[in-house]
Amino acid sequence: MVDRIFSKLKGDRWIWIIVIILSIWSMLAVYSSVGTLAYRNSKGSEVYLIKHTSMIVGGFALMYFSHLLDYRYYAGISKILMIVTIPILLYTLVFGETINDANRWVTIPVINQTFQTSDLAKLALITFLARMLTRKQSNIKDVKKSFIPVMGSVCIIFVLIAWANLSTALMLFGVSILLLIIGRISLKQIALVCVGGGLLLLLVVFVGPRRETYISRVNTYMNGGDADPDKSYQADHSKIAIATGGFFGKGPGNSTERNVLPHPYSDFIFAIIVEEYGALGAIVLVSLYIVFMYRCIRIVTQSPKAFGALLAAGLGFSLTIQALANMAVAVGLGPVTGVPLPLVSMGGTSILFTSVALGIILSVSRNIEEAKLESNKKVIVGEIPAIS
């Protein structure tokens, strides 16, 4: 039965297994965490579970169809995505839905579903960078032909996202730098990109519309709850959840901090998981993301084409860094951000775009497997002696 299912799923089998485990764990964690949200909105927890499960099923379908498409087609798609993304980000800043004091969402007509445009921007920039770096390899050191176009695309997307979502912009910028290094951009040029990014960061932090929020969160993180206990409320209760979980946890559905911790089903779902499944659950969860990154690195090293390697590296690093950032915030290693835990946190567009990113990685892996099979067939055919 299992072999029959996996025979339909091409690409790295370990990535498929990790996705399935995280998806099942996500349903358990979300169902356990939405009690307060359901009570506040006079709905049953099952309503949110069904909605979340439907998003996971939809994401799995997107992943399946994305991995069937030859990854080389994503080079052309990335250009279209970049053309569409920039106007959408501008529209979000001006007319977007304001949730938690930030204009990050656009409401999709008819289905009335909020859509976080930075999720689209992440996918667009990483695939576009992979395309650009591949096409520019013959003159990769040329400032006018390679450096300026690459730097321009990174900086434009960085500013448009950072204006309302600094944490996501910083992670995307970090992934972009990793891609520039892998893509053989010179260290001097990369240093210039970092300086330019630093200046843009200062501009956003001290001049942007959310400057007070950014400065307040950094001050709260640096000073703990000494300055204002109310501002460290989320971080404090996240630490309480983790501290009371022990090694084996309180058991699924037995969290107490889910009733007082804001957004326990999204931003702080890792704290709830540790409270219910203990340090053992945390170790297993972290290990799943590490194994995922390891499998992505294997795909990068085995890919015969630069575009496939850059795609797998960029998307793999993006998802892993996002996961580590979410967990770091939960344990108090960084200021509070609104970064979801990939494939685990409740959130429609995040799950869908994460699934597409995973599908693209699996498409690269599928291409490698098919190339190996074709090569083996040629070797076997070549060894058959001629019949006289």
Short mmCIF file of C-alpha atoms in Angstrom, two decimals:
data_model
loop_
_atom_site.label_atom_id
_atom_site.label_comp_id
_atom_site.label_asym_id
_atom_site.label_seq_id
_atom_site.Cartn_x
_atom_site.Cartn_y
_atom_site.Cartn_z
CA MET A 1 0.00 0.00 0.00
CA VAL A 2 2.74 2.43 1.04
CA ASP A 3 4.90 1.49 -1.94
CA ARG A 4 1.91 2.01 -4.23
CA ILE A 5 1.38 5.53 -2.84
CA PHE A 6 5.05 6.49 -3.11
CA SER A 7 5.22 5.10 -6.65
CA LYS A 8 2.95 8.01 -7.61
CA LEU A 9 5.11 10.54 -5.73
CA LYS A 10 8.30 11.28 -7.60
CA GLY A 11 11.33 13.04 -6.19
CA ASP A 12 13.04 12.72 -2.83
CA ARG A 13 11.04 10.25 -0.72
CA TRP A 14 12.38 11.64 2.56
CA ILE A 15 10.98 15.08 1.78
CA TRP A 16 7.57 13.54 1.10
CA ILE A 17 7.73 11.69 4.43
CA ILE A 18 8.71 14.86 6.31
CA VAL A 19 5.85 16.79 4.70
CA ILE A 20 3.33 14.11 5.69
CA ILE A 21 4.59 13.98 9.29
CA LEU A 22 4.55 17.78 9.66
CA SER A 23 1.06 17.98 8.14
CA ILE A 24 -0.40 15.42 10.56
CA TRP A 25 1.37 17.07 13.50
CA SER A 26 0.05 20.43 12.32
CA MET A 27 -3.56 19.24 12.43
CA LEU A 28 -3.12 17.94 15.99
CA ALA A 29 -1.38 21.13 17.19
CA VAL A 30 -3.84 23.52 15.53
CA TYR A 31 -6.88 21.64 16.84
CA SER A 32 -5.38 21.85 20.33
CA SER A 33 -4.58 25.59 20.00
CA VAL A 34 -7.74 27.14 18.54
CA GLY A 35 -10.05 26.73 21.55
CA THR A 36 -9.83 30.37 22.65
CA LEU A 37 -10.17 31.63 19.07
CA ALA A 38 -13.22 29.43 18.55
CA TYR A 39 -14.82 30.65 21.81
CA ARG A 40 -14.13 34.30 20.91
CA ASN A 41 -15.82 33.88 17.52
CA SER A 42 -18.62 31.62 18.84
CA LYS A 43 -17.55 28.70 16.68
CA GLY A 44 -16.52 25.13 17.35
CA SER A 45 -12.85 24.12 17.24
CA GLU A 46 -13.83 21.59 14.57
CA VAL A 47 -14.64 24.46 12.18
CA TYR A 48 -11.04 25.67 12.29
CA LEU A 49 -9.71 22.12 12.09
CA ILE A 50 -11.75 21.43 8.96
CA LYS A 51 -10.62 24.70 7.38
CA HIS A 52 -6.98 24.01 8.26
CA THR A 53 -7.20 20.43 6.98
CA SER A 54 -8.71 21.63 3.71
CA MET A 55 -5.76 24.00 3.29
CA ILE A 56 -3.32 21.15 3.93
CA VAL A 57 -5.12 18.95 1.40
CA GLY A 58 -5.13 21.83 -1.10
CA GLY A 59 -1.44 22.43 -0.42
CA PHE A 60 -0.68 18.75 -0.97
CA ALA A 61 -2.49 18.90 -4.31
CA LEU A 62 -0.47 21.99 -5.33
CA MET A 63 2.73 20.25 -4.26
CA TYR A 64 1.85 17.18 -6.30
CA PHE A 65 1.09 19.12 -9.50
CA SER A 66 4.09 21.44 -8.97
CA HIS A 67 6.47 18.49 -8.73
CA LEU A 68 5.09 16.98 -11.96
CA LEU A 69 5.99 20.13 -13.93
CA ASP A 70 9.56 20.17 -15.23
CA TYR A 71 11.46 22.62 -13.01
CA ARG A 72 12.92 24.38 -16.05
CA TYR A 73 9.48 25.85 -16.80
CA TYR A 74 9.72 27.79 -13.53
CA ALA A 75 12.40 30.00 -15.13
CA GLY A 76 9.77 31.53 -17.40
CA ILE A 77 7.13 31.54 -14.67
CA SER A 78 9.48 33.44 -12.33
CA LYS A 79 9.65 36.36 -14.77
CA ILE A 80 5.86 36.59 -14.84
CA LEU A 81 5.72 36.33 -11.03
CA MET A 82 8.15 39.24 -10.62
CA ILE A 83 6.13 41.42 -13.01
CA VAL A 84 2.96 40.65 -11.02
CA THR A 85 4.53 40.78 -7.53
CA ILE A 86 5.81 44.36 -7.49
CA PRO A 87 2.40 46.00 -8.27
CA ILE A 88 0.70 43.66 -5.77
CA LEU A 89 3.16 44.65 -3.02
CA LEU A 90 2.58 48.33 -3.79
CA TYR A 91 -1.17 47.79 -3.70
CA THR A 92 -0.85 46.00 -0.35
CA LEU A 93 1.04 48.92 1.20
CA VAL A 94 -1.63 51.42 0.11
CA PHE A 95 -4.90 49.47 0.14
CA GLY A 96 -4.08 46.28 2.03
CA GLU A 97 -6.00 44.90 4.99
CA THR A 98 -4.62 46.12 8.32
CA ILE A 99 -4.23 43.20 10.73
CA ASN A 100 -2.15 43.54 13.91
CA ASP A 101 -1.15 47.08 12.89
CA ALA A 102 0.40 45.96 9.61
CA ASN A 103 -0.71 46.20 5.97
CA ARG A 104 0.39 42.74 4.85
CA TRP A 105 -2.83 41.23 3.51
CA VAL A 106 -5.05 41.59 0.49
CA THR A 107 -8.55 40.14 0.47
CA ILE A 108 -9.24 37.89 -2.52
CA PRO A 109 -12.68 38.70 -4.00
CA VAL A 110 -15.47 36.09 -4.12
CA ILE A 111 -13.83 33.63 -1.66
CA ASN A 112 -13.16 36.46 0.85
CA GLN A 113 -9.82 34.89 1.83
CA THR A 114 -6.98 37.11 3.08
CA PHE A 115 -3.78 36.72 1.13
CA GLN A 116 -0.35 37.66 2.51
CA THR A 117 1.48 39.06 -0.50
CA SER A 118 4.95 38.56 0.99
CA ASP A 119 4.43 34.78 0.53
CA LEU A 120 4.12 35.35 -3.21
CA ALA A 121 7.09 37.75 -3.17
CA LYS A 122 9.37 35.17 -1.51
CA LEU A 123 8.59 32.56 -4.14
CA ALA A 124 8.91 35.11 -6.97
CA LEU A 125 12.25 36.58 -5.87
CA ILE A 126 13.96 33.25 -5.16
CA THR A 127 12.93 31.68 -8.47
CA PHE A 128 13.77 34.90 -10.35
CA LEU A 129 17.20 35.14 -8.69
CA ALA A 130 17.91 31.51 -9.60
CA ARG A 131 16.99 32.31 -13.21
CA MET A 132 19.06 35.50 -13.33
CA LEU A 133 22.15 33.96 -11.77
CA THR A 134 21.98 31.00 -14.15
CA ARG A 135 21.61 33.17 -17.25
CA LYS A 136 24.40 35.55 -16.17
CA GLN A 137 27.05 32.89 -15.40
CA SER A 138 29.05 33.70 -18.54
CA ASN A 139 29.57 37.31 -17.37
CA ILE A 140 28.76 36.96 -13.67
CA LYS A 141 31.49 39.45 -12.63
CA ASP A 142 30.20 42.19 -14.93
CA VAL A 143 28.74 45.05 -12.88
CA LYS A 144 26.36 46.45 -15.52
CA LYS A 145 25.16 43.18 -17.03
CA SER A 146 24.91 41.06 -13.88
CA PHE A 147 25.37 42.86 -10.58
CA ILE A 148 23.03 45.84 -11.06
CA PRO A 149 20.04 43.80 -12.38
CA VAL A 150 20.44 41.23 -9.58
CA MET A 151 20.91 43.84 -6.85
CA GLY A 152 18.01 45.90 -8.17
CA SER A 153 15.52 43.02 -7.95
CA VAL A 154 16.67 42.11 -4.40
CA CYS A 155 16.53 45.68 -3.07
CA ILE A 156 13.15 46.52 -4.61
CA ILE A 157 11.44 43.46 -3.12
CA PHE A 158 13.27 43.95 0.20
CA VAL A 159 11.99 47.52 0.64
CA LEU A 160 8.43 46.73 -0.44
CA ILE A 161 8.17 43.84 2.03
CA ALA A 162 10.15 45.49 4.86
CA TRP A 163 7.84 48.51 4.94
CA ALA A 164 5.17 46.31 6.54
CA ASN A 165 6.92 43.01 7.37
CA LEU A 166 10.54 43.53 8.38
CA SER A 167 11.20 40.02 9.73
CA THR A 168 10.18 38.33 6.46
CA ALA A 169 12.19 40.87 4.45
CA LEU A 170 15.34 40.23 6.51
CA MET A 171 15.04 36.46 6.09
CA LEU A 172 14.49 36.84 2.36
CA PHE A 173 17.47 39.16 2.12
CA GLY A 174 19.62 36.58 3.93
CA VAL A 175 18.51 33.83 1.54
CA SER A 176 19.27 36.14 -1.40
CA ILE A 177 22.82 36.66 -0.12
CA LEU A 178 23.29 32.89 0.14
CA LEU A 179 22.12 32.53 -3.47
CA LEU A 180 24.53 35.26 -4.59
CA ILE A 181 27.38 33.37 -2.92
CA ILE A 182 26.35 30.06 -4.53
CA GLY A 183 25.86 31.88 -7.85
CA ARG A 184 29.54 33.03 -7.83
CA ILE A 185 28.89 36.75 -7.43
CA SER A 186 32.17 38.33 -6.22
CA LEU A 187 32.57 38.96 -2.50
CA LYS A 188 33.13 42.69 -3.12
CA GLN A 189 29.81 42.94 -4.91
CA ILE A 190 28.08 40.92 -2.18
CA ALA A 191 29.58 43.28 0.40
CA LEU A 192 28.07 46.21 -1.53
CA VAL A 193 24.67 44.46 -1.50
CA CYS A 194 24.96 44.02 2.28
CA VAL A 195 25.85 47.70 2.75
CA GLY A 196 22.95 48.74 0.54
CA GLY A 197 20.63 46.40 2.44
CA GLY A 198 21.86 47.82 5.75
CA LEU A 199 21.10 51.37 4.64
CA LEU A 200 17.64 50.36 3.47
CA LEU A 201 17.10 48.61 6.80
CA LEU A 202 17.95 51.77 8.72
CA LEU A 203 15.59 53.73 6.46
CA VAL A 204 12.72 51.33 7.17
CA VAL A 205 13.37 51.09 10.92
CA PHE A 206 13.72 54.81 11.58
CA VAL A 207 11.49 56.32 8.87
CA GLY A 208 8.97 53.60 7.99
CA PRO A 209 5.34 53.57 9.17
CA ARG A 210 6.00 50.81 11.71
CA ARG A 211 9.17 52.34 13.16
CA GLU A 212 7.66 52.59 16.65
CA THR A 213 6.70 48.90 16.60
CA TYR A 214 10.14 47.78 15.41
CA ILE A 215 12.03 49.91 17.95
CA SER A 216 9.67 48.84 20.75
CA ARG A 217 10.13 45.14 19.99
CA VAL A 218 13.90 45.42 19.93
CA ASN A 219 13.92 47.40 23.20
CA THR A 220 11.61 44.85 24.81
CA TYR A 221 13.85 42.00 23.67
CA MET A 222 17.02 43.71 24.87
CA ASN A 223 15.58 44.74 28.26
CA GLY A 224 13.20 41.82 28.83
CA GLY A 225 10.06 42.80 30.73
CA ASP A 226 11.85 45.40 32.85
CA ALA A 227 10.80 48.36 30.71
CA ASP A 228 7.16 47.37 30.19
CA PRO A 229 5.86 43.90 31.25
CA ASP A 230 2.82 44.26 28.95
CA LYS A 231 5.04 44.41 25.86
CA SER A 232 6.87 41.20 26.83
CA TYR A 233 3.60 39.38 27.52
CA GLN A 234 3.82 37.10 24.46
CA ALA A 235 7.47 36.23 24.95
CA ASP A 236 6.98 35.58 28.68
CA HIS A 237 4.06 33.20 28.22
CA SER A 238 5.85 31.43 25.40
CA LYS A 239 8.75 30.74 27.76
CA ILE A 240 6.31 29.57 30.45
CA ALA A 241 4.77 27.10 28.00
CA ILE A 242 8.20 25.73 27.08
CA ALA A 243 9.44 25.61 30.68
CA THR A 244 6.39 23.71 31.95
CA GLY A 245 6.50 21.14 29.18
CA GLY A 246 9.38 19.20 30.70
CA PHE A 247 10.97 16.42 28.70
CA PHE A 248 7.87 14.40 27.77
CA GLY A 249 5.28 17.22 27.86
CA LYS A 250 1.79 17.42 29.31
CA GLY A 251 0.27 15.37 26.53
CA PRO A 252 -1.66 16.33 23.37
CA GLY A 253 -4.52 18.71 24.13
CA ASN A 254 -3.36 19.46 27.68
CA SER A 255 -1.73 22.85 27.12
CA THR A 256 -2.71 25.60 29.56
CA GLU A 257 -0.81 28.49 27.97
CA ARG A 258 -2.89 28.16 24.79
CA ASN A 259 -5.65 29.94 26.72
CA VAL A 260 -3.55 33.04 27.47
CA LEU A 261 -0.89 33.13 24.74
CA PRO A 262 -1.80 35.33 21.73
CA HIS A 263 -1.76 33.45 18.39
CA PRO A 264 -0.91 30.00 19.85
CA TYR A 265 -2.05 28.42 16.57
CA SER A 266 0.35 30.41 14.34
CA ASP A 267 3.20 32.59 15.61
CA PHE A 268 3.68 30.65 18.88
CA ILE A 269 2.61 27.16 17.88
CA PHE A 270 6.11 25.86 18.63
CA ALA A 271 5.68 26.85 22.30
CA ILE A 272 2.39 24.92 22.46
CA ILE A 273 4.02 21.88 20.83
CA VAL A 274 6.83 21.90 23.39
CA GLU A 275 4.34 22.30 26.25
CA GLU A 276 2.30 19.32 25.05
CA TYR A 277 5.05 17.08 23.62
CA GLY A 278 7.98 18.25 25.74
CA ALA A 279 11.62 18.67 24.85
CA LEU A 280 11.42 15.29 23.10
CA GLY A 281 8.81 16.70 20.71
CA ALA A 282 10.96 19.79 20.15
CA ILE A 283 13.98 17.62 19.29
CA VAL A 284 11.94 15.58 16.81
CA LEU A 285 10.48 18.72 15.19
CA VAL A 286 13.86 20.45 14.85
CA SER A 287 15.35 17.22 13.48
CA LEU A 288 12.68 17.04 10.77
CA TYR A 289 13.62 20.50 9.48
CA ILE A 290 17.34 19.68 9.65
CA VAL A 291 16.84 16.45 7.70
CA PHE A 292 14.75 18.42 5.18
CA MET A 293 17.61 20.90 4.68
CA TYR A 294 20.09 18.02 4.37
CA ARG A 295 17.97 16.44 1.63
CA CYS A 296 17.78 19.79 -0.17
CA ILE A 297 21.58 20.10 -0.03
CA ARG A 298 21.86 16.60 -1.55
CA ILE A 299 19.59 17.73 -4.37
CA VAL A 300 21.80 20.82 -4.88
CA THR A 301 24.98 18.73 -5.10
CA GLN A 302 23.43 16.19 -7.48
CA SER A 303 21.70 18.65 -9.82
CA PRO A 304 23.49 18.76 -13.20
CA LYS A 305 22.06 22.21 -13.99
CA ALA A 306 22.80 25.47 -12.18
CA PHE A 307 19.17 26.57 -12.25
CA GLY A 308 17.95 23.43 -10.49
CA ALA A 309 20.70 23.69 -7.86
CA LEU A 310 19.93 27.36 -7.17
CA LEU A 311 16.19 26.67 -6.96
CA ALA A 312 16.62 23.85 -4.44
CA ALA A 313 19.14 25.85 -2.41
CA GLY A 314 17.11 29.06 -2.30
CA LEU A 315 13.75 27.48 -1.50
CA GLY A 316 15.26 24.97 0.92
CA PHE A 317 17.18 27.62 2.87
CA SER A 318 14.13 29.90 2.86
CA LEU A 319 11.85 27.33 4.51
CA THR A 320 14.49 26.14 6.99
CA ILE A 321 15.51 29.66 8.06
CA GLN A 322 11.84 30.57 8.50
CA ALA A 323 11.32 27.52 10.72
CA LEU A 324 14.39 28.29 12.83
CA ALA A 325 13.32 31.94 13.16
CA ASN A 326 9.87 30.95 14.43
CA MET A 327 11.36 28.56 16.98
CA ALA A 328 14.02 31.09 18.02
CA VAL A 329 11.33 33.66 18.83
CA ALA A 330 9.39 31.10 20.87
CA VAL A 331 12.39 30.26 23.06
CA GLY A 332 13.44 33.90 23.46
CA LEU A 333 16.42 34.02 21.10
CA GLY A 334 14.96 36.90 19.09
CA PRO A 335 12.38 39.71 19.23
CA VAL A 336 8.75 38.82 18.59
CA THR A 337 7.86 38.53 14.89
CA GLY A 338 4.89 37.30 12.92
CA VAL A 339 6.70 34.47 11.13
CA PRO A 340 4.71 31.20 10.90
CA LEU A 341 6.21 27.74 11.31
CA PRO A 342 6.23 26.23 7.77
CA LEU A 343 3.62 23.50 7.24
CA VAL A 344 2.69 23.55 10.94
CA SER A 345 1.19 26.97 11.77
CA MET A 346 -2.39 27.69 10.81
CA GLY A 347 -2.53 30.02 7.82
CA GLY A 348 -3.98 29.50 4.38
CA THR A 349 -1.68 31.33 1.98
CA SER A 350 1.45 30.36 3.94
CA ILE A 351 0.61 26.66 3.60
CA LEU A 352 -0.25 26.97 -0.09
CA PHE A 353 2.90 28.85 -1.11
CA THR A 354 5.07 26.63 1.09
CA SER A 355 3.56 23.64 -0.72
CA VAL A 356 4.37 25.13 -4.13
CA ALA A 357 7.97 25.77 -3.00
CA LEU A 358 8.25 22.15 -1.84
CA GLY A 359 6.78 21.00 -5.15
CA ILE A 360 9.46 22.91 -7.07
CA ILE A 361 12.21 21.33 -4.93
CA LEU A 362 10.71 17.89 -5.58
CA SER A 363 10.53 18.70 -9.31
CA VAL A 364 14.30 19.25 -9.33
CA SER A 365 14.75 15.97 -7.41
CA ARG A 366 12.44 14.13 -9.84
CA ASN A 367 14.48 15.42 -12.78
CA ILE A 368 17.69 14.09 -11.15
CA GLU A 369 16.10 10.67 -10.58
CA GLU A 370 14.83 10.46 -14.16
CA ALA A 371 18.27 11.44 -15.51
CA LYS A 372 19.88 8.68 -13.43
CA LEU A 373 17.36 6.10 -14.68
CA GLU A 374 17.96 7.18 -18.27
CA SER A 375 21.71 6.95 -17.75
CA ASN A 376 21.40 3.45 -16.24
CA LYS A 377 19.26 2.30 -19.17
CA LYS A 378 21.92 3.49 -21.63
CA VAL A 379 24.63 1.66 -19.70
CA ILE A 380 22.59 -1.58 -19.61
CA VAL A 381 21.73 -1.36 -23.31
CA GLY A 382 25.37 -0.67 -24.12
CA GLU A 383 26.47 -3.85 -22.28
CA ILE A 384 24.13 -6.18 -24.22
CA PRO A 385 26.24 -8.11 -26.74
CA ALA A 386 25.26 -7.91 -30.39
CA ILE A 387 23.41 -10.95 -31.80
CA SER A 388 25.14 -12.44 -34.81
#
